[in-house]
Coordinates of C-alpha atoms in Angstrom, one line a residue:
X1 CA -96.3 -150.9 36.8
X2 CA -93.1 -149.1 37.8
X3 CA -90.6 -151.1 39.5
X4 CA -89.7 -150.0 42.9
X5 CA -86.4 -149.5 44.7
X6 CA -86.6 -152.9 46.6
X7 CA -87.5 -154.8 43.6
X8 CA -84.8 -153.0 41.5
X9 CA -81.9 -153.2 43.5
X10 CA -83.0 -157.5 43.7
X11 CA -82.8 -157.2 39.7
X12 CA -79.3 -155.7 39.9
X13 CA -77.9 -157.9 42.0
X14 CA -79.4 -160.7 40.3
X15 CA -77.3 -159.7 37.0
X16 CA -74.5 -158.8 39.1
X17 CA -74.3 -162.6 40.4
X18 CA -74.9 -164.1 37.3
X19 CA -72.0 -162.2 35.4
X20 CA -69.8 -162.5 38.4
X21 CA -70.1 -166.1 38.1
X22 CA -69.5 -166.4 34.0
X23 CA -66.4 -164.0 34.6
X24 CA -65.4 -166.5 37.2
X25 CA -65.6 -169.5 35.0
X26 CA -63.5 -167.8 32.0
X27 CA -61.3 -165.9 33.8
X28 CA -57.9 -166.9 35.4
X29 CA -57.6 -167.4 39.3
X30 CA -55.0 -167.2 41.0
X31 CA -51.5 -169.2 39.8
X32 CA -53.8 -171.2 37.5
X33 CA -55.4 -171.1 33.7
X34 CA -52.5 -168.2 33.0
X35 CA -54.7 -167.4 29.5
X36 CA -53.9 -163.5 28.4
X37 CA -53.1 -163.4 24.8
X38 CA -50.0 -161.5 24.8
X39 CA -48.6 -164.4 27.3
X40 CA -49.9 -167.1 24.9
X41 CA -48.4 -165.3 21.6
X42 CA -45.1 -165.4 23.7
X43 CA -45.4 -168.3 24.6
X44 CA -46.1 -169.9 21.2
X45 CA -43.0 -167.9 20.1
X46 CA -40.9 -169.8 21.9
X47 CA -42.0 -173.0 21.7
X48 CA -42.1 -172.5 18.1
X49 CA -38.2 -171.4 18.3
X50 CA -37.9 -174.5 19.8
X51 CA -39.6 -176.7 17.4
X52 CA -37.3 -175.2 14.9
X53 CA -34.0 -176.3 16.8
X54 CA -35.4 -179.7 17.1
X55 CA -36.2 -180.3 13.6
X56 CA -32.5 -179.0 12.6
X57 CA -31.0 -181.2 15.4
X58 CA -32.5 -183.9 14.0
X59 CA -31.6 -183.1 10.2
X60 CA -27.8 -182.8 11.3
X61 CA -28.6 -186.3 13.0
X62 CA -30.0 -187.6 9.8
X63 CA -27.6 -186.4 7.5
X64 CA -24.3 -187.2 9.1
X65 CA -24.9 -190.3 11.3
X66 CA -25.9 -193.6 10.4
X67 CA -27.2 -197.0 12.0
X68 CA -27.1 -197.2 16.0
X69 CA -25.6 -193.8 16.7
X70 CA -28.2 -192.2 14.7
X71 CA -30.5 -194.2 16.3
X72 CA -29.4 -193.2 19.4
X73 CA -29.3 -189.5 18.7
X74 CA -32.7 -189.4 16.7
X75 CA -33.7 -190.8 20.2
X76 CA -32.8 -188.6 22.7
X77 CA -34.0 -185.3 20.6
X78 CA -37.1 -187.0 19.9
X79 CA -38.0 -187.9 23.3
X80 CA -36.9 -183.8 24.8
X81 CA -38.4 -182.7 22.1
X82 CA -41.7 -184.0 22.5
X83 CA -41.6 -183.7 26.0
X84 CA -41.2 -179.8 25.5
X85 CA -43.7 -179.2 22.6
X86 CA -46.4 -181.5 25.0
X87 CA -45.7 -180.0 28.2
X88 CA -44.4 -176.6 28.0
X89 CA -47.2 -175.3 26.8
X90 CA -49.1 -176.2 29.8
X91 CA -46.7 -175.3 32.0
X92 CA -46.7 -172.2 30.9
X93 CA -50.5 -171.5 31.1
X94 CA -50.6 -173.7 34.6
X95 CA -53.4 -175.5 33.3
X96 CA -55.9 -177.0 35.6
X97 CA -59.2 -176.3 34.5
X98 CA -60.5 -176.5 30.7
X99 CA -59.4 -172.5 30.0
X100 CA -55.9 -173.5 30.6
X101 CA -55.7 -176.6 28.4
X102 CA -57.6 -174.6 26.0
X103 CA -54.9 -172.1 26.2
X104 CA -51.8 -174.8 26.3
X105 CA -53.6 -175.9 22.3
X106 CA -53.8 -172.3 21.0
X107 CA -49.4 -172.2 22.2
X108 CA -49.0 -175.2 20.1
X109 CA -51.2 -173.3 17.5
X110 CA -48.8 -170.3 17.9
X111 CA -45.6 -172.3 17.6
X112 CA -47.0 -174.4 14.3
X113 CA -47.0 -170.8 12.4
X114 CA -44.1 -169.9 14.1
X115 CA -42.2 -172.7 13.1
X116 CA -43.5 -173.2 9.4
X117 CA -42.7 -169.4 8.9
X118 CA -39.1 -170.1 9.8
X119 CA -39.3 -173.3 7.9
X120 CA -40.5 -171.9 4.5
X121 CA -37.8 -169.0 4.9
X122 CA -34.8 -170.4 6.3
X123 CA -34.8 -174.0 6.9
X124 CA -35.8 -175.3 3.7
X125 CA -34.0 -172.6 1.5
X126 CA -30.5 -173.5 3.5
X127 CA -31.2 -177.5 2.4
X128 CA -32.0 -178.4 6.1
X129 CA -34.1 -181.6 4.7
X130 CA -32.9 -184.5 3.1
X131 CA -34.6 -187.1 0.9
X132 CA -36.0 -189.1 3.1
X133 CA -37.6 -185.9 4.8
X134 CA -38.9 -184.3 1.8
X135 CA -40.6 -188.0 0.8
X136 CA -42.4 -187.4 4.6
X137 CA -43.7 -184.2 3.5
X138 CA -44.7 -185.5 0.5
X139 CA -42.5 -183.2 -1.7
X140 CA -44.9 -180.5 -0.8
X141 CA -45.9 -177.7 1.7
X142 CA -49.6 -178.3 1.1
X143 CA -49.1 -181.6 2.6
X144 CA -47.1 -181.4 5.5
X145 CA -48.4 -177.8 6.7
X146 CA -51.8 -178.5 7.6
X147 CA -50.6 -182.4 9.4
X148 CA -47.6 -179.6 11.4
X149 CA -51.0 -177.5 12.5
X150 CA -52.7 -180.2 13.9
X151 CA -49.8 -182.2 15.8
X152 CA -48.7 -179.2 16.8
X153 CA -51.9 -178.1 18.5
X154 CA -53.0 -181.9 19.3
X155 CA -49.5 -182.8 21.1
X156 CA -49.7 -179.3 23.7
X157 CA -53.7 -180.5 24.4
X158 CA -53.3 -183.7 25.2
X159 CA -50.2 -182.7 27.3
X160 CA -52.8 -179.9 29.2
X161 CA -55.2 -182.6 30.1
X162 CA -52.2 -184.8 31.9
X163 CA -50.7 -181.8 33.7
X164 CA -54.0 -180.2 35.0
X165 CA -55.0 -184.4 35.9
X166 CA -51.7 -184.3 37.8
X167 CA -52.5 -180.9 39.6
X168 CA -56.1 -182.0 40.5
X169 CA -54.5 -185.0 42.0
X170 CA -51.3 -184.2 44.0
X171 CA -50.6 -180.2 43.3
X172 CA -47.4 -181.3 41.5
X173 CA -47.4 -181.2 37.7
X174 CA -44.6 -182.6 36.0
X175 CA -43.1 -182.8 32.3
X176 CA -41.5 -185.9 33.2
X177 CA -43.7 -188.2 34.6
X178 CA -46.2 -186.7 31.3
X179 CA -43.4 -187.7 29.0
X180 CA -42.4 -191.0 30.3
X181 CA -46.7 -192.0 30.9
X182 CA -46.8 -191.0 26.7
X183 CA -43.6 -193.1 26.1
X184 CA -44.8 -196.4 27.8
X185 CA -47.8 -196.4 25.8
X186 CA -46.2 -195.4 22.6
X187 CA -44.3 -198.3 23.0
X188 CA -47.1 -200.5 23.7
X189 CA -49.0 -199.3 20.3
X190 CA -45.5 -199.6 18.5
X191 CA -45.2 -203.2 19.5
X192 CA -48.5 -204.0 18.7
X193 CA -48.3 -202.4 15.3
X194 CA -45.0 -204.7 14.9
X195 CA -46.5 -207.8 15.9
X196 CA -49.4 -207.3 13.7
X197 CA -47.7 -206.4 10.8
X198 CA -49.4 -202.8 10.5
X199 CA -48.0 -200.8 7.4
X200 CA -45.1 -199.5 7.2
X201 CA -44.1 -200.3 11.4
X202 CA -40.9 -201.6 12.0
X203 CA -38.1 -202.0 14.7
X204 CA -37.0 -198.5 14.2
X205 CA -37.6 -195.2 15.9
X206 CA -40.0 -193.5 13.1
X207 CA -42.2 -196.3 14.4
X208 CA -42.3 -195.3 17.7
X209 CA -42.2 -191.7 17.0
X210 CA -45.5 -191.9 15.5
X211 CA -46.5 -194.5 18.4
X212 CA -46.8 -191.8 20.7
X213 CA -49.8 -190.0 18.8
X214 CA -51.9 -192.3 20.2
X215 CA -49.8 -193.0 23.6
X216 CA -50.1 -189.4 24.4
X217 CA -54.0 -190.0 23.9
X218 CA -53.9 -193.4 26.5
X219 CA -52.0 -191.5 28.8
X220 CA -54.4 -188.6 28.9
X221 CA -57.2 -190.9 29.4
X222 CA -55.1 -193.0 32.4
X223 CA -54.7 -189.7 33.6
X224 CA -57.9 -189.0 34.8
X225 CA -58.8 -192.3 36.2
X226 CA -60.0 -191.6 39.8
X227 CA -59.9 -188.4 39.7
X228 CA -62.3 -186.4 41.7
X229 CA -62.5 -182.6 41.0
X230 CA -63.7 -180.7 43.7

């Protein structure tokens, strides 16, 4: 039976609804979810430019400081430069729903290859790492490159879900108070590790460096306690 004009134009707008709605859920709106490629690849450009200043900041710190001033030093680098490589990435795609975290993980993506082509091509050839770096890689790039890809796409996630938390709840994301939330409980887990005598944790600032893998993760969760989306 041929369809007629009425029934037709209810089909059409049927379809139109239902792909208005998809484009609506992908797509971003507004001054949120910024995810165009060409912004991300930019994005994970710089951030991997970044990364690569860190890492040689820290080498310098390494190789020419010792005891409480490197200490000190390996510190404050550590602590920008995981604030930057967790929450830059969200910034810049001004996460809030999950296309914008997605997006903040695929600029820490970006900036791993970034960085690791740098590394391979200037930064180890120059002799940026010392012994005791080259014994955390493992003497190899088959190693250390794949644990670089995920850090470097897990850190800029979990940073995405605390900033868009942060929106949802007050309209005012900050890099800061994400940092500082990830420190706390790095600290916690790096105490804990201490007191129980995990492997390899001690009283020094490796320890609490790696601390913050799962700190990140408990700030994340604490994140989103009472949070109502709308």
């Amino acid at each position: 039976m041929p369809l007629g004009p009425l029934c037709a134009g209810r089909i059409y707008l049927t379809v139109y609804s239902l792909g208005d709605r998809m484009a609506s859920a992908v797509e971003p709106r507004g001054e949120i979810d910024r995810t165009n490629v060409s912004h991300l690849v930019r994005c994970g450009i710089e951030l991997g430019l970044i990364e690569c200043v860190v890492v040689l900041l820290l080498s310098f710190i390494t190789r020419f400081t010792a005891g409480t001033v490197e200490s000190v030093l390996m510190a404050i680098v550590l602590i920008v430069g995981l604030g930057c490589v967790c929450g830059l990435p969200g910034t810049w795609t001004r996460a809030y729903t999950i296309e914008g975290i997605a997006g903040a993980a695929g600029i820490g993506l970006g900036a791993a290859f970034t960085f690791l082509l740098v590394d391979v091509s200037i930064l180890q050839p120059i002799g940026t790492y010392t012994n005791r770096w080259l014994q955390i890689g493992g003497f190899a790039n088959w190693w250390y490159h794949p644990v670089w890809w995920m850090l470097g796409t897990y850190l800029p996630w979990m940073g995405g879900w605390i900033l868009a938390n942060q929106t949802a709840k007050d309209g005012r994301p900050s890099i800061v108070r994400m940092t500082l939330s990830g420190i706390i409980f790095a600290v916690l887990f790096a105490i804990a590790a201490i007191l129980i005598g995990f492997p390899g944790a001690v009283w020094r600032v490796p320890t609490f460096g790696v601390a913050f893998l799962p700190g990140i993760a408990a700030a994340a969760v604490y994140s989103g306690l009472g949070l109502r989306r709308r």
